[in-house]
Amino acid sequence: MAGNTPRGIRKRVNGAGQPRYQVRYLVRDPTSASGWVETSATFPTLREAKAFKAERDNEAALGARRFDPRLGRIPLSRIWDQYSASKKPAVSAKTWSGYTQHWQLRIAPQFGHIPVDEIRRADVQQFVDALTVGAWAKVSTLRLLRSILEVAREDGRIHRNPACGVSAGRIPQRERHRYLSAPEVAALAAACKDQGEIVTILAYTGLRWSELVGLRVGDIDLATRRLHVRRAAPEVEGRIIIGPPKTRAAKRTVPLPQIVLDALTPRIGGRQPDEPAITSPNGALLRSNNWRRHAHWSQALGTTKLAPLTIHDLRHTYASLARKSGADLRYVQKTMGHSTPTVTANIYSDLYSDELDQVATSLDRLHATETVNTTITGQEPDKTNQP
């Protein structure tokens, strides 16, 4: 029997006198000096050992030798630390705060202590199904877990991401956006009294609240009628954190209509370029809750009969007003800071539904025109005389 054992497979006998077949092979190990380490796998039959060795030989021939399986023994919490180091600087403080909550409240208690190579797809699916949170929070939690496990897969700690193929259920359809007309914007601004200029600025620029708070006097060029979005100041866990805009596309230039120029001119006149452009009545950075209180937001919505309405609905209103003014999709995308026109079209598909009617009308016109032309000319295909 021993003479029939192929090269690279070693026959051994365990304590019970049963034969065992050991395959020794090289695996990649980034922690070793050479980048390689020898390891082994033992099988109860020669047939299994031969099959395993053939797979390793094929991997070696293709230059795709597997990583050391010991690399998968570290807990998911270690992968989270690695993920955090690379991901945190790349996203906004508000986005990272959301990631941290998903990790600390849901993922870490379930998987943080478990070695990554022991996490199975069925475990992830069961975890997601048992979450008692809203649909979007469930989707976000799964996406984060999938991203963390992908770091482990790319490092060779696991061969397949167990979160791939896991479903978070049906994603709920987003509610239809609330849009104000120009007269409604004017009425709401008037109802907010001395804070009404904020309503006008948001509705006619499409700025996010954090972008409004992050504006500096130097970001506004009254002569060229341009506003430059260079930073954002979101409120994260009770603190206003000034940093880059939400995405790269959010760093943009917005043209200013006269109504916004009239609102901004008295606010920034005679002030230094590095000072905040829009401040609270006492000169501090704006906080949304404080501003709603100063503007008597709830009372203003009741007076104008516009409730329910959020501050972010004023950003949606900008998309609607720009569309009504004749702006095409690409203009709206650029001024609102979306990455592509497709993103804008998906978010505001209801604003562009009239284009579907235009397609139908154009097809009717094409059909009528070609039908009439055929009738008038009376042309028929040439007929070939057969002998």
Coordinates of C-alpha atoms in Angstrom, one line a residue:
M1 CA 0.0 0.0 0.0
A2 CA 2.8 2.4 1.0
G3 CA 4.5 1.8 -2.4
N4 CA 1.3 2.9 -4.2
T5 CA 1.2 6.2 -2.3
P6 CA 1.8 9.1 -4.8
R7 CA 4.6 11.5 -4.2
G8 CA 3.6 14.4 -2.0
I9 CA 1.2 12.2 0.0
R10 CA 2.4 10.7 3.2
K11 CA 0.7 7.6 4.8
R12 CA 0.4 7.6 8.5
V13 CA -1.4 5.5 11.1
N14 CA -3.4 7.1 13.9
G15 CA -3.6 5.9 17.5
A16 CA -6.4 3.5 16.7
G17 CA -4.3 1.8 14.0
Q18 CA -6.3 3.4 11.1
P19 CA -4.5 4.7 8.1
R20 CA -4.5 8.4 7.4
Y21 CA -3.1 10.3 4.3
Q22 CA -1.4 13.6 4.8
V23 CA -0.9 16.2 2.0
R24 CA 1.7 18.9 2.6
Y25 CA 1.4 22.0 0.4
L26 CA 2.4 25.7 0.3
V27 CA 0.0 28.5 1.1
R28 CA 0.4 32.3 0.9
D29 CA 0.9 34.0 4.2
P30 CA 1.4 37.8 4.2
T31 CA 2.7 37.7 7.8
S32 CA 5.7 35.4 7.0
A33 CA 9.1 36.7 5.8
S34 CA 8.9 34.8 2.5
G35 CA 5.2 35.3 1.9
W36 CA 4.7 31.5 2.0
V37 CA 4.2 28.9 4.6
E38 CA 3.9 25.1 4.5
T39 CA 0.9 23.5 6.0
S40 CA -0.9 20.1 5.7
A41 CA -4.3 18.5 5.5
T42 CA -5.0 14.9 6.5
F43 CA -7.7 12.6 5.0
P44 CA -9.1 9.2 6.0
T45 CA -8.8 7.8 2.4
L46 CA -6.2 7.9 -0.3
R47 CA -8.8 8.9 -2.8
E48 CA -9.7 12.1 -0.9
A49 CA -6.0 12.9 -0.4
K50 CA -5.3 12.6 -4.2
A51 CA -8.3 14.8 -5.1
F52 CA -7.1 17.5 -2.6
K53 CA -3.5 17.3 -3.9
A54 CA -4.7 17.6 -7.5
E55 CA -6.6 20.8 -6.6
R56 CA -3.5 22.3 -4.9
D57 CA -1.3 21.3 -7.9
N58 CA -3.7 23.1 -10.3
E59 CA -3.7 26.2 -8.1
A60 CA 0.1 26.2 -8.1
A61 CA 0.2 25.8 -11.9
L62 CA -2.1 28.8 -12.3
G63 CA -0.2 30.9 -9.7
A64 CA -3.3 31.0 -7.5
R65 CA -2.2 29.2 -4.4
R66 CA -4.6 29.6 -1.6
F67 CA -4.0 31.6 1.6
D68 CA -3.2 30.0 4.8
P69 CA -6.4 28.8 6.3
R70 CA -5.2 29.9 9.7
L71 CA -5.8 33.5 8.5
G72 CA -9.6 32.9 8.8
R73 CA -9.4 32.2 12.5
I74 CA -9.5 35.9 13.6
P75 CA -12.8 37.3 14.8
L76 CA -15.0 39.6 12.7
S77 CA -14.2 42.4 15.2
R78 CA -10.6 42.5 13.9
I79 CA -11.9 42.8 10.3
W80 CA -14.1 45.7 11.5
D81 CA -11.0 47.5 12.9
Q82 CA -9.3 47.0 9.5
Y83 CA -12.5 48.2 7.6
S84 CA -12.8 51.2 9.9
A85 CA -9.2 52.3 9.3
S86 CA -9.7 52.5 5.5
K87 CA -13.4 53.4 5.3
K88 CA -13.8 56.1 7.9
P89 CA -11.7 58.8 6.2
A90 CA -13.5 58.2 2.9
V91 CA -17.1 59.0 4.1
S92 CA -18.8 61.9 5.8
A93 CA -19.0 62.0 9.6
K94 CA -22.8 61.5 9.5
T95 CA -22.5 58.4 7.3
W96 CA -19.8 56.9 9.5
S97 CA -22.0 57.5 12.6
G98 CA -24.7 55.4 10.9
Y99 CA -22.2 52.6 10.1
T100 CA -21.0 52.7 13.8
Q101 CA -24.5 52.3 15.0
H102 CA -25.3 49.4 12.8
W103 CA -22.1 47.7 13.9
Q104 CA -22.4 48.3 17.7
L105 CA -26.1 47.7 18.0
R106 CA -26.6 44.8 15.7
I107 CA -23.6 43.2 14.0
A108 CA -21.1 43.1 16.8
P109 CA -23.3 41.4 19.4
Q110 CA -24.1 38.7 16.9
F111 CA -20.9 38.1 14.9
G112 CA -18.1 40.3 16.4
H113 CA -16.5 37.5 18.5
I114 CA -16.9 34.7 15.8
P115 CA -13.9 33.7 13.5
V116 CA -14.7 34.9 10.0
D117 CA -14.3 31.4 8.5
E118 CA -17.1 30.1 10.8
I119 CA -19.7 32.6 9.5
R120 CA -22.1 30.8 7.1
R121 CA -24.6 32.2 4.7
A122 CA -27.4 30.6 6.6
D123 CA -26.2 32.3 9.8
V124 CA -26.3 35.7 8.0
Q125 CA -29.7 35.1 6.6
Q126 CA -31.1 34.0 9.9
F127 CA -29.6 37.1 11.5
V128 CA -31.1 39.5 9.0
D129 CA -34.5 37.8 9.2
A130 CA -34.6 38.2 13.0
L131 CA -33.8 42.0 12.9
T132 CA -36.6 44.0 14.4
V133 CA -35.8 47.2 12.7
G134 CA -37.3 49.1 9.8
A135 CA -36.8 47.9 6.2
W136 CA -34.2 50.4 5.3
A137 CA -32.2 49.9 8.5
K138 CA -32.3 46.1 7.8
V139 CA -30.9 46.7 4.3
S140 CA -28.2 49.1 5.6
T141 CA -27.1 46.6 8.2
L142 CA -26.8 43.8 5.6
R143 CA -24.9 46.0 3.3
L144 CA -22.4 47.0 6.0
L145 CA -21.9 43.3 7.1
R146 CA -21.4 42.3 3.4
S147 CA -18.7 45.1 3.0
I148 CA -16.9 44.0 6.2
L149 CA -16.8 40.4 5.1
E150 CA -15.7 41.4 1.6
V151 CA -12.5 42.8 3.3
A152 CA -11.9 39.3 4.7
R153 CA -12.4 37.7 1.4
E154 CA -10.1 40.0 -0.5
D155 CA -7.4 39.4 2.1
G156 CA -7.8 35.6 1.5
R157 CA -9.1 34.9 5.0
I158 CA -12.3 33.3 3.5
H159 CA -13.0 32.0 0.0
R160 CA -16.5 33.3 -0.3
N161 CA -18.4 36.2 1.2
P162 CA -21.2 34.5 3.2
A163 CA -23.3 37.6 3.0
C164 CA -23.6 37.4 -0.7
G165 CA -26.9 36.0 -1.8
V166 CA -28.6 37.0 1.5
S167 CA -31.9 38.8 1.1
A168 CA -33.1 41.6 3.4
G169 CA -36.6 41.3 2.0
R170 CA -38.5 43.6 -0.3
I171 CA -37.3 47.1 -0.2
P172 CA -40.2 49.4 0.4
Q173 CA -41.2 51.8 -2.3
R174 CA -40.1 55.4 -1.5
E175 CA -42.9 57.7 -0.7
R176 CA -43.7 60.3 -3.3
H177 CA -41.8 63.5 -2.7
R178 CA -43.5 66.6 -1.5
Y179 CA -43.1 69.6 -3.8
L180 CA -44.1 73.2 -3.2
S181 CA -45.1 75.6 -5.9
A182 CA -43.5 79.1 -6.1
P183 CA -46.5 80.8 -4.4
E184 CA -46.4 78.2 -1.6
V185 CA -42.7 78.9 -1.1
A186 CA -43.4 82.6 -0.8
A187 CA -46.3 82.0 1.6
L188 CA -44.2 79.7 3.8
A189 CA -41.3 82.2 3.8
A190 CA -43.7 85.0 4.9
A191 CA -45.1 82.8 7.7
C192 CA -41.6 82.2 9.0
K193 CA -41.1 85.9 9.4
D194 CA -37.5 87.0 10.0
Q195 CA -36.3 83.4 9.2
G196 CA -38.2 83.2 5.9
E197 CA -35.0 84.0 3.9
I198 CA -33.8 80.5 4.8
V199 CA -36.9 79.0 3.2
T200 CA -36.3 80.9 0.0
I201 CA -32.6 80.1 -0.1
L202 CA -33.2 76.3 0.3
A203 CA -36.1 76.2 -2.1
Y204 CA -34.2 78.0 -4.9
T205 CA -30.7 76.5 -4.5
G206 CA -31.4 72.8 -3.6
L207 CA -28.9 72.9 -0.8
R208 CA -28.9 70.2 1.9
W209 CA -29.2 71.7 5.4
S210 CA -25.7 70.6 6.2
E211 CA -24.4 72.4 3.1
L212 CA -26.3 75.6 4.0
V213 CA -24.7 75.5 7.5
G214 CA -21.2 74.9 5.9
L215 CA -21.4 77.9 3.6
R216 CA -18.8 80.6 4.1
V217 CA -19.1 84.2 2.9
G218 CA -16.3 83.5 0.4
D219 CA -18.3 80.7 -1.2
I220 CA -20.8 83.2 -2.5
D221 CA -20.0 85.3 -5.5
L222 CA -22.7 87.9 -5.9
A223 CA -21.1 89.4 -9.1
T224 CA -21.2 86.2 -11.0
R225 CA -24.4 85.0 -9.3
R226 CA -22.7 81.7 -8.2
L227 CA -22.7 79.8 -5.0
H228 CA -19.9 77.2 -4.5
V229 CA -20.6 74.2 -2.3
R230 CA -17.2 73.3 -0.8
R231 CA -18.0 71.8 2.6
A232 CA -20.8 70.5 4.8
A233 CA -21.5 70.9 8.5
P234 CA -23.9 68.0 9.6
E235 CA -25.0 67.6 13.1
V236 CA -23.6 64.2 14.4
E237 CA -24.5 63.0 17.9
G238 CA -25.2 66.5 19.0
R239 CA -22.1 68.1 17.5
I240 CA -21.8 70.1 14.3
I241 CA -18.8 68.7 12.4
I242 CA -17.4 70.6 9.5
G243 CA -16.0 68.6 6.6
P244 CA -16.2 67.8 2.9
P245 CA -19.6 67.5 1.3
K246 CA -21.5 64.2 1.3
T247 CA -20.0 63.0 -1.9
R248 CA -17.5 64.1 -4.5
A249 CA -20.4 65.1 -6.8
A250 CA -21.9 67.3 -4.0
K251 CA -18.9 69.6 -4.4
R252 CA -20.5 71.9 -7.0
T253 CA -21.4 75.3 -8.3
V254 CA -25.0 76.5 -8.1
P255 CA -26.4 79.5 -10.1
L256 CA -28.3 82.0 -8.1
P257 CA -31.6 83.5 -9.1
Q258 CA -32.3 87.1 -8.1
I259 CA -34.6 86.1 -5.3
V260 CA -31.7 84.3 -3.6
L261 CA -29.3 87.2 -4.3
D262 CA -31.7 89.5 -2.5
A263 CA -31.8 87.1 0.5
L264 CA -28.0 86.6 0.7
T265 CA -26.8 90.2 0.0
P266 CA -27.7 91.7 3.4
R267 CA -26.4 88.6 5.2
I268 CA -22.9 88.6 3.8
G269 CA -22.3 92.3 3.2
G270 CA -19.2 93.6 4.9
R271 CA -18.2 90.3 6.4
Q272 CA -14.9 88.3 6.1
P273 CA -14.7 85.5 3.5
D274 CA -14.0 82.8 6.1
E275 CA -17.0 83.6 8.3
P276 CA -20.2 81.5 8.2
A277 CA -22.6 82.9 5.6
I278 CA -25.8 81.8 7.3
T279 CA -25.9 82.0 11.1
S280 CA -28.5 81.9 13.9
P281 CA -29.9 85.2 15.3
N282 CA -27.0 85.2 17.8
G283 CA -24.3 84.5 15.2
A284 CA -23.8 80.8 15.9
L285 CA -23.9 77.9 13.5
L286 CA -27.4 76.9 12.5
R287 CA -28.9 73.9 14.2
S288 CA -32.1 72.6 12.5
N289 CA -34.0 72.2 15.8
N290 CA -33.1 75.7 17.0
W291 CA -34.0 77.2 13.6
R292 CA -37.4 75.5 13.5
R293 CA -38.1 77.0 16.9
H294 CA -37.0 80.5 15.9
A295 CA -39.0 80.2 12.6
H296 CA -42.1 78.9 14.4
W297 CA -42.0 76.1 11.8
S298 CA -45.0 74.1 13.1
Q299 CA -47.1 77.2 13.4
A300 CA -46.1 78.4 9.9
L301 CA -47.0 75.1 8.4
G302 CA -50.4 75.3 10.1
T303 CA -51.0 78.8 8.9
T304 CA -50.2 78.0 5.3
K305 CA -51.9 74.6 5.5
L306 CA -48.7 73.0 4.0
A307 CA -48.2 70.3 6.8
P308 CA -46.7 67.8 6.7
L309 CA -43.5 69.2 5.4
T310 CA -39.8 68.7 6.3
I311 CA -36.9 71.0 5.7
H312 CA -35.5 68.5 3.2
D313 CA -38.7 68.8 1.2
L314 CA -37.4 72.3 0.2
R315 CA -34.5 70.5 -1.6
H316 CA -37.1 68.4 -3.4
T317 CA -39.0 71.6 -4.2
Y318 CA -35.9 73.0 -6.0
A319 CA -35.9 70.0 -8.3
S320 CA -39.6 70.6 -9.1
L321 CA -39.2 74.4 -9.6
A322 CA -36.1 73.8 -11.8
R323 CA -38.0 71.3 -13.9
K324 CA -41.0 73.6 -14.3
S325 CA -38.6 76.4 -15.4
G326 CA -37.5 74.2 -18.3
A327 CA -34.3 72.8 -16.9
D328 CA -33.3 69.4 -18.3
L329 CA -32.3 66.4 -16.3
R330 CA -28.5 67.0 -16.6
Y331 CA -28.9 70.6 -15.2
V332 CA -30.8 69.3 -12.2
Q333 CA -28.3 66.6 -11.6
K334 CA -25.3 69.0 -11.6
T335 CA -26.9 71.7 -9.4
M336 CA -28.2 69.2 -6.9
G337 CA -24.9 67.3 -6.6
H338 CA -25.9 63.9 -7.8
S339 CA -23.3 61.6 -9.3
T340 CA -25.1 60.8 -12.5
P341 CA -28.3 61.8 -14.3
T342 CA -29.6 58.3 -13.7
V343 CA -29.5 59.0 -9.9
T344 CA -31.6 62.1 -10.4
A345 CA -34.0 60.3 -12.7
N346 CA -34.5 57.6 -10.2
I347 CA -35.1 60.0 -7.3
Y348 CA -37.4 62.3 -9.2
S349 CA -39.0 59.9 -11.7
D350 CA -42.4 61.5 -11.0
L351 CA -41.2 64.9 -12.2
Y352 CA -40.2 63.4 -15.6
S353 CA -43.3 61.3 -16.0
D354 CA -44.7 63.8 -18.5
E355 CA -41.9 62.8 -20.9
L356 CA -43.6 59.4 -21.2
D357 CA -46.7 61.2 -22.5
Q358 CA -44.5 63.0 -25.0
V359 CA -43.1 59.7 -26.3
A360 CA -46.7 58.4 -26.9
T361 CA -47.7 61.6 -28.6
S362 CA -44.6 61.5 -30.8
L363 CA -45.3 57.9 -31.8
D364 CA -48.9 58.9 -32.7
R365 CA -47.5 61.7 -34.9
L366 CA -45.0 59.3 -36.6
H367 CA -47.7 56.8 -37.3
A368 CA -50.1 59.3 -38.7
T369 CA -47.4 60.9 -40.9
E370 CA -46.1 57.7 -42.4
T371 CA -49.6 56.3 -42.9
V372 CA -50.6 59.4 -44.8
N373 CA -47.4 59.4 -46.9
T374 CA -48.0 55.8 -47.9
T375 CA -51.6 56.5 -48.8
I376 CA -50.8 59.5 -50.9
T377 CA -47.9 58.0 -52.9
G378 CA -49.6 54.6 -53.3
Q379 CA -46.2 53.0 -53.7
E380 CA -46.0 49.3 -53.8
P381 CA -43.1 46.9 -54.0
D382 CA -41.8 46.1 -57.5
K383 CA -43.1 42.9 -59.0
T384 CA -40.9 40.6 -60.9
N385 CA -42.5 39.0 -64.0
Q386 CA -42.1 35.2 -63.7
P387 CA -41.6 33.3 -67.0

